[in-house]
Short mmCIF file of C-alpha atoms in Angstrom, two decimals:
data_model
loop_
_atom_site.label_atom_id
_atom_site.label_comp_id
_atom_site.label_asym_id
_atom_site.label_seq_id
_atom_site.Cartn_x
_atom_site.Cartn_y
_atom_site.Cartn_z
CA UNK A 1 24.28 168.45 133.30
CA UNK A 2 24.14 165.05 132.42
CA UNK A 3 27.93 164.67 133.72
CA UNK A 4 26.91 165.47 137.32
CA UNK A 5 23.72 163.05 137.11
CA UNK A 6 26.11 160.31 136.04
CA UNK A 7 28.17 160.83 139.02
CA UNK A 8 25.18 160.86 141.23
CA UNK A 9 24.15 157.33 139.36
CA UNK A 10 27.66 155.85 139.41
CA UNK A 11 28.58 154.25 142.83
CA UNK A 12 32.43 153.48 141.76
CA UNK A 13 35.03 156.53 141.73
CA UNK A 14 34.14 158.65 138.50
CA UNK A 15 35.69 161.06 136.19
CA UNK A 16 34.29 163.53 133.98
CA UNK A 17 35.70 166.41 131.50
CA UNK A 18 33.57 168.50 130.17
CA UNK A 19 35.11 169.57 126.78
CA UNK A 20 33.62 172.98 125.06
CA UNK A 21 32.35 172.09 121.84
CA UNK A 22 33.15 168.58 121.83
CA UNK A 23 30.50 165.92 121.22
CA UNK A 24 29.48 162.94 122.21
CA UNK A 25 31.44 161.90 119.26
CA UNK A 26 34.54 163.34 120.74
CA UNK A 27 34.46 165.77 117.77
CA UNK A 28 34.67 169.20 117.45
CA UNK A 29 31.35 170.90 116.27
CA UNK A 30 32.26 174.66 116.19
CA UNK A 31 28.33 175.28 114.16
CA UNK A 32 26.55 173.47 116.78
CA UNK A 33 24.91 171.53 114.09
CA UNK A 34 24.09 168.61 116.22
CA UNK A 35 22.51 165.84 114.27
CA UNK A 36 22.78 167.23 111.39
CA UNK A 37 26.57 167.33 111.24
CA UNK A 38 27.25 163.79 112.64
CA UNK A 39 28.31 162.55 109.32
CA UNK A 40 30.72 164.99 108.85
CA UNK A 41 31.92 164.84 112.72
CA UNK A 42 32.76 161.24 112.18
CA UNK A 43 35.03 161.90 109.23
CA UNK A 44 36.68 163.71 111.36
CA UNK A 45 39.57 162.81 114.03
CA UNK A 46 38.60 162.79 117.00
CA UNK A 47 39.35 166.35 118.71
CA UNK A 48 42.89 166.36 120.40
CA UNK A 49 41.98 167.16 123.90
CA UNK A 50 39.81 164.20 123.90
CA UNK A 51 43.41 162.36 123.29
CA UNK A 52 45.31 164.11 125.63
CA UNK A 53 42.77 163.89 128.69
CA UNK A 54 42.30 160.09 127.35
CA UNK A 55 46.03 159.62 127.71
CA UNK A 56 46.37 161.57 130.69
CA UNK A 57 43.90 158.76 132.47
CA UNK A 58 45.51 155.92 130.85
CA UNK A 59 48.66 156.90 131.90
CA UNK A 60 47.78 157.30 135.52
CA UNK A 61 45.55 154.25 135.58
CA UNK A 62 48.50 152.21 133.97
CA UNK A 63 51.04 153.54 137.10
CA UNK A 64 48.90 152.58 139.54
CA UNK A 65 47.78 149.29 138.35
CA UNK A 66 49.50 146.71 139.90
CA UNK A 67 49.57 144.69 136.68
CA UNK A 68 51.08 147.09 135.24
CA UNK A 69 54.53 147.38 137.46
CA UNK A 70 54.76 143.80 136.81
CA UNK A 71 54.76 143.95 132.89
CA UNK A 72 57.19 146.65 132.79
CA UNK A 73 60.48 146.00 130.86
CA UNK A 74 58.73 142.80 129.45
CA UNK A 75 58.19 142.45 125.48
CA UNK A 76 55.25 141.31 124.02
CA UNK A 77 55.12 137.74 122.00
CA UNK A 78 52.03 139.27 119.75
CA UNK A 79 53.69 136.09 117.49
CA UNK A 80 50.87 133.52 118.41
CA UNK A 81 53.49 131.16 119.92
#
């Protein structure tokens, strides 16, 4: 699959999902349409466990970060000042 060649190519720590009938577009396509049903993929969201496993990462990558423990319980100033 091309999952498993990537993580034969990629010499860093890698992680792959392999999501049943999700595209590349991180849409659903239930009719296997392929190309033919990109333009209606991308009107639509993109498929929820694509979110969850995204937010699953990001949280763990944000708890181990260093960076991260240090921004904790700090606001923002998104003011420009």
């Amino acid at each position: 699959s091309d999952l498993a060649r990537m993580a034969e190519l990629i010499p860093q720590p890698f992680e792959s999902h392999l999501v049943p009938g999700v595209t590349h577009l991180m849409r659903d396509d239930p009719n296997d349409a392929g190309l033919k049903g990109y333009k209606a993929q991308a009107k639509q969201p993109v498929d929820g466990r694509v979110i969850e496993l995204v937010a699953e990462w990001l949280d763990g990558s944000a708890s181990s970060s260093p960076e991260s423990h240090a921004l904790r319980g700090h606001k923002i100033d998104r003011s420009g000042r």
